[in-house]
Tab-separated table of C-alpha atoms in Angstrom:
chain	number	residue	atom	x	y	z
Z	1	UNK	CA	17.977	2.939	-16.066
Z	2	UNK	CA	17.602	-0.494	-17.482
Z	3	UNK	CA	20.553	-1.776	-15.565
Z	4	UNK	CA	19.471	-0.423	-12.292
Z	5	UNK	CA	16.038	-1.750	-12.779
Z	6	UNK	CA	17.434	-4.857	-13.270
Z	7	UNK	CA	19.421	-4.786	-10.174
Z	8	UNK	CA	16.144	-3.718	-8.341
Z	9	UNK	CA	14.218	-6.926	-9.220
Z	10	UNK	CA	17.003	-8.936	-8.742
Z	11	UNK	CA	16.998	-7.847	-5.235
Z	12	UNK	CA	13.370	-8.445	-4.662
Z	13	UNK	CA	12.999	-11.855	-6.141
Z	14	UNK	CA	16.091	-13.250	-3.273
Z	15	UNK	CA	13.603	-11.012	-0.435
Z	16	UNK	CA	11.219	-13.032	1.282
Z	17	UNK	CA	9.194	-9.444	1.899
Z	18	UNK	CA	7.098	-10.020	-1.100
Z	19	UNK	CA	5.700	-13.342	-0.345
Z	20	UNK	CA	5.005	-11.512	3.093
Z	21	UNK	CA	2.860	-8.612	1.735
Z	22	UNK	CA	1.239	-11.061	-0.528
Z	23	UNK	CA	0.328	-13.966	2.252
Z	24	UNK	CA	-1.017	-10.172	3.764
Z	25	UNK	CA	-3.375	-9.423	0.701
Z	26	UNK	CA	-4.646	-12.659	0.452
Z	27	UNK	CA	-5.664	-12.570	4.214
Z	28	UNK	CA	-7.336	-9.474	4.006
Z	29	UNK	CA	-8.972	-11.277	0.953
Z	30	UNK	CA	-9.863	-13.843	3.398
Z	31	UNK	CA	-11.244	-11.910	6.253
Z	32	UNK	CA	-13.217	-9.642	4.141
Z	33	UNK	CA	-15.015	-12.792	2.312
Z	34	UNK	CA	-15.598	-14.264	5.962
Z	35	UNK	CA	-17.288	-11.067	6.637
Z	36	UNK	CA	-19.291	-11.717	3.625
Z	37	UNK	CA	-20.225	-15.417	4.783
Z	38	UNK	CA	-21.427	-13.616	7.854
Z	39	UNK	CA	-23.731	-11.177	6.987
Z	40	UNK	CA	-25.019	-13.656	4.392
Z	41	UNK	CA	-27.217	-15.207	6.769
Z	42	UNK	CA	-27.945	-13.332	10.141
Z	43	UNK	CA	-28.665	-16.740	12.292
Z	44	UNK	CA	-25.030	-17.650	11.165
Z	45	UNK	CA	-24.057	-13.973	12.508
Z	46	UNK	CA	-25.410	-15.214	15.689
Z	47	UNK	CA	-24.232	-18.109	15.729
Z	48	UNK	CA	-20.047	-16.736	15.456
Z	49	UNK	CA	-20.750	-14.525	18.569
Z	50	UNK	CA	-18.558	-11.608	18.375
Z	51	UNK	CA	-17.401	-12.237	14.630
Z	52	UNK	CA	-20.669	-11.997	13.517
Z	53	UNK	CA	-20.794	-8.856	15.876
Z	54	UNK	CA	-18.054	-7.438	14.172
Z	55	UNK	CA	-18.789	-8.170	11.039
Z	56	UNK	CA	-22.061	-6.463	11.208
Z	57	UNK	CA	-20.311	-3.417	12.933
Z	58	UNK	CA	-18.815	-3.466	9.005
Z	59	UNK	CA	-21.157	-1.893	7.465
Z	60	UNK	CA	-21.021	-3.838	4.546
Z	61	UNK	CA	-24.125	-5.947	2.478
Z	62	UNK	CA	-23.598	-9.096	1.521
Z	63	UNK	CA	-23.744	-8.564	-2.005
Z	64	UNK	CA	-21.052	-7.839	-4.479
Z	65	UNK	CA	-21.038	-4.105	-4.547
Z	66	UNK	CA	-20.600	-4.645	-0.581
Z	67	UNK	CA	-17.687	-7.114	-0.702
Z	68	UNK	CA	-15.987	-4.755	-3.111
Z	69	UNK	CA	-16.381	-1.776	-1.298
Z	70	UNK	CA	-15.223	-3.185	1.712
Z	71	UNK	CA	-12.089	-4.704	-0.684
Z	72	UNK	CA	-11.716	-1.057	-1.123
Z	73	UNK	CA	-11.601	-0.014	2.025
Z	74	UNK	CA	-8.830	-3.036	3.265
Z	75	UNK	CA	-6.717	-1.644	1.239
Z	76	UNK	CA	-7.171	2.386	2.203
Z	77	UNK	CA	-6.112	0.488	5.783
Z	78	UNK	CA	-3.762	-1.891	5.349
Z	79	UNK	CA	-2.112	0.047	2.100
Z	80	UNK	CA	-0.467	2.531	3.519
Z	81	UNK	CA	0.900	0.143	6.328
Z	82	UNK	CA	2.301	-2.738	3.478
Z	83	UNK	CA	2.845	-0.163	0.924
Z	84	UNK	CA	4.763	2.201	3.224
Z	85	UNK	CA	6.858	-0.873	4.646
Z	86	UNK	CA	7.641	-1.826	0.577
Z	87	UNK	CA	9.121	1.884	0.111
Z	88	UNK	CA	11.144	2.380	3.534
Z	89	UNK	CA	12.683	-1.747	2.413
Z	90	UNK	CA	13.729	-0.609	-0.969
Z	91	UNK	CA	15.558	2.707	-0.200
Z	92	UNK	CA	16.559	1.401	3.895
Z	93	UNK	CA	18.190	-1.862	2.946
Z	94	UNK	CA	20.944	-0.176	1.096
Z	95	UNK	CA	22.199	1.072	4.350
Z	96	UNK	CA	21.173	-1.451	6.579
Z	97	UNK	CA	23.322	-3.644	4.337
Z	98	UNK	CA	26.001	-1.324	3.772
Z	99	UNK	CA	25.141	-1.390	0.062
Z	100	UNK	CA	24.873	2.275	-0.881
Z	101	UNK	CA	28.258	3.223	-1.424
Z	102	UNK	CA	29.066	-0.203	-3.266
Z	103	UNK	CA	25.734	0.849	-5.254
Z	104	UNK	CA	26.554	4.580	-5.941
Z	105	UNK	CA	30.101	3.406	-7.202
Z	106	UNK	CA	28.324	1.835	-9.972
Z	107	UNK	CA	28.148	3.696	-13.355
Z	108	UNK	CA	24.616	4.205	-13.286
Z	109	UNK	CA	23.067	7.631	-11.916
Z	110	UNK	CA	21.758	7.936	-8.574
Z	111	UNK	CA	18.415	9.515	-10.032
Z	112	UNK	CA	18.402	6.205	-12.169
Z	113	UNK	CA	18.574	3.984	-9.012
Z	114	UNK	CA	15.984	6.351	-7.251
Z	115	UNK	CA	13.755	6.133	-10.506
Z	116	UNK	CA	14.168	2.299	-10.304
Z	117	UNK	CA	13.085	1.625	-6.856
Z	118	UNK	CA	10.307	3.824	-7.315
Z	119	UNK	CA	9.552	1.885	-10.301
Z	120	UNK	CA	9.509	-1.431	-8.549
Z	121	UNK	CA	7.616	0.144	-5.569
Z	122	UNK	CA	5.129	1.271	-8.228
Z	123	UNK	CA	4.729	-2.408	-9.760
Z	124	UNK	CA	4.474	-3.809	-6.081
Z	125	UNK	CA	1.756	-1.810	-5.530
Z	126	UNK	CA	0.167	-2.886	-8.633
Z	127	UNK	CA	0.560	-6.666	-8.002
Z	128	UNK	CA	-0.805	-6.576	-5.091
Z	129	UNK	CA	-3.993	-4.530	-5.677
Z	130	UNK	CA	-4.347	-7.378	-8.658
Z	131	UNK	CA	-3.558	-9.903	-6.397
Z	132	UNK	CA	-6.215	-8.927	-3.835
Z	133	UNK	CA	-9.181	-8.203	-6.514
Z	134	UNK	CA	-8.684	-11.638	-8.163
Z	135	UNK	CA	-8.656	-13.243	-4.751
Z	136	UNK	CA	-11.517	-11.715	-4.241
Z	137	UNK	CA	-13.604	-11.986	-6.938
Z	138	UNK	CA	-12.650	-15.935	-6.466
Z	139	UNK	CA	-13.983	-15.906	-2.891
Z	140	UNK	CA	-16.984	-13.909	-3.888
Z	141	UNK	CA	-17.633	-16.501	-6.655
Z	142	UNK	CA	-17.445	-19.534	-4.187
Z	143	UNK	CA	-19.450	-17.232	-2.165
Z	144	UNK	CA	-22.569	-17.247	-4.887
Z	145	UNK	CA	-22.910	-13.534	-3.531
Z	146	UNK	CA	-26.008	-11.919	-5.359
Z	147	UNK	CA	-26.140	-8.394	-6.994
Z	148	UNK	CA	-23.371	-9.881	-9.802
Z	149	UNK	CA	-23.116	-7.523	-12.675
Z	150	UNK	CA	-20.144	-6.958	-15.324
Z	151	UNK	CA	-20.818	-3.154	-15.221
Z	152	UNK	CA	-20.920	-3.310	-11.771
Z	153	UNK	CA	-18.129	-5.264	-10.910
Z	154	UNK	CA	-15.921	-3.812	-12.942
Z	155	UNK	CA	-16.172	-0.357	-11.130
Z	156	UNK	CA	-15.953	-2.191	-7.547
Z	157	UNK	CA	-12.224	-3.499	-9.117
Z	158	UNK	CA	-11.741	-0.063	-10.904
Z	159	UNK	CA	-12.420	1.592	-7.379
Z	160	UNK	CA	-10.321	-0.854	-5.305
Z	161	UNK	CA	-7.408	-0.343	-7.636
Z	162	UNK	CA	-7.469	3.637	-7.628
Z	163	UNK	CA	-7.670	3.815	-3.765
Z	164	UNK	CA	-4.494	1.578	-3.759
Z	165	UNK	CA	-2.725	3.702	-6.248
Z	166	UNK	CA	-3.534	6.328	-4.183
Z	167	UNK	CA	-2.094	4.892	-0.728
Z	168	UNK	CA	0.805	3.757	-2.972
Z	169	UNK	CA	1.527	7.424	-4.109
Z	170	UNK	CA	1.479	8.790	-0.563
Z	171	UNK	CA	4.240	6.282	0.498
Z	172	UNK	CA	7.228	8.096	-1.313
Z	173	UNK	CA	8.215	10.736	1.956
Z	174	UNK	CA	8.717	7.260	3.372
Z	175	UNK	CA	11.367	6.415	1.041
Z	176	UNK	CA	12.732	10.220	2.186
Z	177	UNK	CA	12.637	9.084	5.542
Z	178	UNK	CA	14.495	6.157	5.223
Z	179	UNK	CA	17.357	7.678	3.060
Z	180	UNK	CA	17.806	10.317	5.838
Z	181	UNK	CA	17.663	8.106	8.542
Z	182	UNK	CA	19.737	5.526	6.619
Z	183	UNK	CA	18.129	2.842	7.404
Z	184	UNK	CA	14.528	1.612	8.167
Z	185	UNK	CA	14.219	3.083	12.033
Z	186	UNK	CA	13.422	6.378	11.226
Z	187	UNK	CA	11.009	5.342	8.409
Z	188	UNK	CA	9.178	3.489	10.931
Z	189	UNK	CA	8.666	5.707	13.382
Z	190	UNK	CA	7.813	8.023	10.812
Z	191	UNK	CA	5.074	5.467	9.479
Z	192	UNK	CA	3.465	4.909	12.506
Z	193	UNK	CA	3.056	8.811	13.345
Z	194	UNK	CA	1.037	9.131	9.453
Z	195	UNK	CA	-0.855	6.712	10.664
Z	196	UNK	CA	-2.537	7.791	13.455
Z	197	UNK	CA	-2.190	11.508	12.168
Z	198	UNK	CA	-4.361	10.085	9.706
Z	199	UNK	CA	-7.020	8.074	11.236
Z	200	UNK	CA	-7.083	11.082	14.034
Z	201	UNK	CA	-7.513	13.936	11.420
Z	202	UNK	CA	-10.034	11.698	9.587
Z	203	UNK	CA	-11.915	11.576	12.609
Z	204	UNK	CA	-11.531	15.328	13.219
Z	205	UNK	CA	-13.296	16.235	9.733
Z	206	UNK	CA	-10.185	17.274	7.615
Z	207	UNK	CA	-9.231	14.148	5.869
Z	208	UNK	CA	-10.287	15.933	2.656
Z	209	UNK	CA	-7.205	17.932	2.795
Z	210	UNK	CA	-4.630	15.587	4.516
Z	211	UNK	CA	-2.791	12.716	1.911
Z	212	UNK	CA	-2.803	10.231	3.818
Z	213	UNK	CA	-6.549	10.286	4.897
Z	214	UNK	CA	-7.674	10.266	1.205
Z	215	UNK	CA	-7.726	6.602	0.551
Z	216	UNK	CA	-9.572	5.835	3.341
Z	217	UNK	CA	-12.095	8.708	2.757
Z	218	UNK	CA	-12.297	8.079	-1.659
Z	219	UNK	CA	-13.027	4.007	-0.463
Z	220	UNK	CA	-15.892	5.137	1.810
Z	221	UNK	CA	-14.529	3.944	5.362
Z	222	UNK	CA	-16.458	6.956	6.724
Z	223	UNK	CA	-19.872	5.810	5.635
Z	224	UNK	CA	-22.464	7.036	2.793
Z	225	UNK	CA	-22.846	10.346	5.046
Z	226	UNK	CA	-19.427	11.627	4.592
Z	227	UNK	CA	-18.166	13.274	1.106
Z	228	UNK	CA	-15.404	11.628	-0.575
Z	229	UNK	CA	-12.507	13.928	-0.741
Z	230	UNK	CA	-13.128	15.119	-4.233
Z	231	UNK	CA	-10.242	16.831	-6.518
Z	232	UNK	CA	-8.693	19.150	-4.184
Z	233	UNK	CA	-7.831	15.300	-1.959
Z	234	UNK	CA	-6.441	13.785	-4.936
Z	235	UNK	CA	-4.709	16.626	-6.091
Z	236	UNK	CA	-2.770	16.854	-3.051
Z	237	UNK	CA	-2.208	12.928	-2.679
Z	238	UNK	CA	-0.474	13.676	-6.559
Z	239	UNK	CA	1.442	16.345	-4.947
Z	240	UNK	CA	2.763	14.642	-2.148
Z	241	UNK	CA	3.582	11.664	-4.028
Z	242	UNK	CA	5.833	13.811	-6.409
Z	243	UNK	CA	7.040	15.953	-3.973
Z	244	UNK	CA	8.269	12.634	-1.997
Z	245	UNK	CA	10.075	11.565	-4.944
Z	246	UNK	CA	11.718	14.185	-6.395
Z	247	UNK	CA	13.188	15.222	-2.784
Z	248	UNK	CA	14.094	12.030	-2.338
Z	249	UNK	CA	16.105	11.736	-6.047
Z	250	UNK	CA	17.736	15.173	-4.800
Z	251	UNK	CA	18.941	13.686	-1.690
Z	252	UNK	CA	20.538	10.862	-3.086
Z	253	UNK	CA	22.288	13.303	-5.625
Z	254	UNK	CA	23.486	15.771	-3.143
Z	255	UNK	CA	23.926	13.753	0.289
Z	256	UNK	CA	27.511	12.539	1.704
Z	257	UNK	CA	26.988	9.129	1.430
Z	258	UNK	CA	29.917	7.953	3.947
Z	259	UNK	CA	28.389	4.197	4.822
């Protein structure tokens, strides 16, 4: 496991895909804290014209507790996008390189290399949630937004990084499709058709019980008047997540890997 992990983060620190999904953190850091300078003072709403428009369509307060929940809710949006690319790059690029059979020739176990990706996925995912809260605390800081408190705060972070976890746990069918489709293609396609299942089934009142709408309902994107998806949401967001990664292990173990 140790070897393969190593191999893994080798890999990543030649890519330039994490510098990528970081530059994309930071400028949802960015745009959320210029949403915040917006709504901070309604003249300079009017003044922007159809950003300050926008930003008002946002929902959001321009306080702390607002910036953070709307932090939260970036990353129920843009997670799943970034996170899901992260997955279908770690598992796809081994065909797309014609690297898997060089890689399963290696004495390490193919559930070891499986484990290992996930396990770098898993620290991605991390990073970048980090990334994104200290980013914006910084902004919110320069900001002087009001409402600061260290109870507070802390549960606005707290909350951001549980809604990524969960978006990061939802991406590992991705990593299925990719292996299947040996290569990224398939895992793209397949990416794009979560989704919009998800924003449309969302909209249709059964995000509760569909993965992939879960972040986006536990971070609040439907407003104060909807109910966050509650234990039977998570519960299935765990499920899929394992599920994902444990038929994706299996694969690996039992396909015909011929390229």
């Amino acid at each position: 496991m140790r070897e393969a992990w190593w191999a893994e983060l080798l890999k990543v620190r030649r890519s330039r895909l994490p510098w990528i999904t970081g530059l994309a953190f930071a400028i949802a850091a960015l745009v959320c804290g210029m949403f915040m300078f917006i709504l901070a003072d309604p003249a300079r709403a009017r003044a922007f014209g159809l950003i300050g428009g926008k930003a008002q369509l946002s929902g959001a307060s321009a306080d702390w507790p607002g910036y953070l929940a709307l932090l939260a809710q970036a990353v129920a949006v843009g997670g799943l996008g970034i996170y899901g690319l992260v997955a279908i790059w770690l598992f796809g690029r081994e065909f797309s390189d014609r690297t898997a059979i060089d890689l399963l020739a290696l004495p390490t176990s193919r559930t070891a290399v499986v484990a290992a990706k996930f396990a770098i996925a898993a620290l991605w995912a991390l990073l970048l949630a980090l990334l994104l809260a200290g980013l914006g605390l910084l902004i919110g800081a320069l900001l002087d937004l009001p409402a600061w408190s260290a109870p507070g705060v802390a549960a606005g972070v707290g909350h951001l990084l549980a809604t990524a976890g969960l978006a990061a746990v939802t991406t590992t069918p991705l990593a299925l499709a990719a292996s299947i489709g040996r290569g990224y293609l398939a895992a793209v396609g397949v990416l794009f058709a979560v989704i919009f299942a998800a924003q449309v089934i969302a909209a249709l009142g059964y995000g509760a019980v569909f993965p992939w709408s879960v972040p986006g309902l536990y971070a609040g994107i439907a407003g104060p008047d909807q109910d966050p998806p509650g234990i039977l949401g998570v519960g299935l967001v765990a499920a899929t997540g394992a599920a994902g990664a444990v038929a994706t292990a299996w694969w690996w173990n039992r396909a015909d890997h011929t390229r």
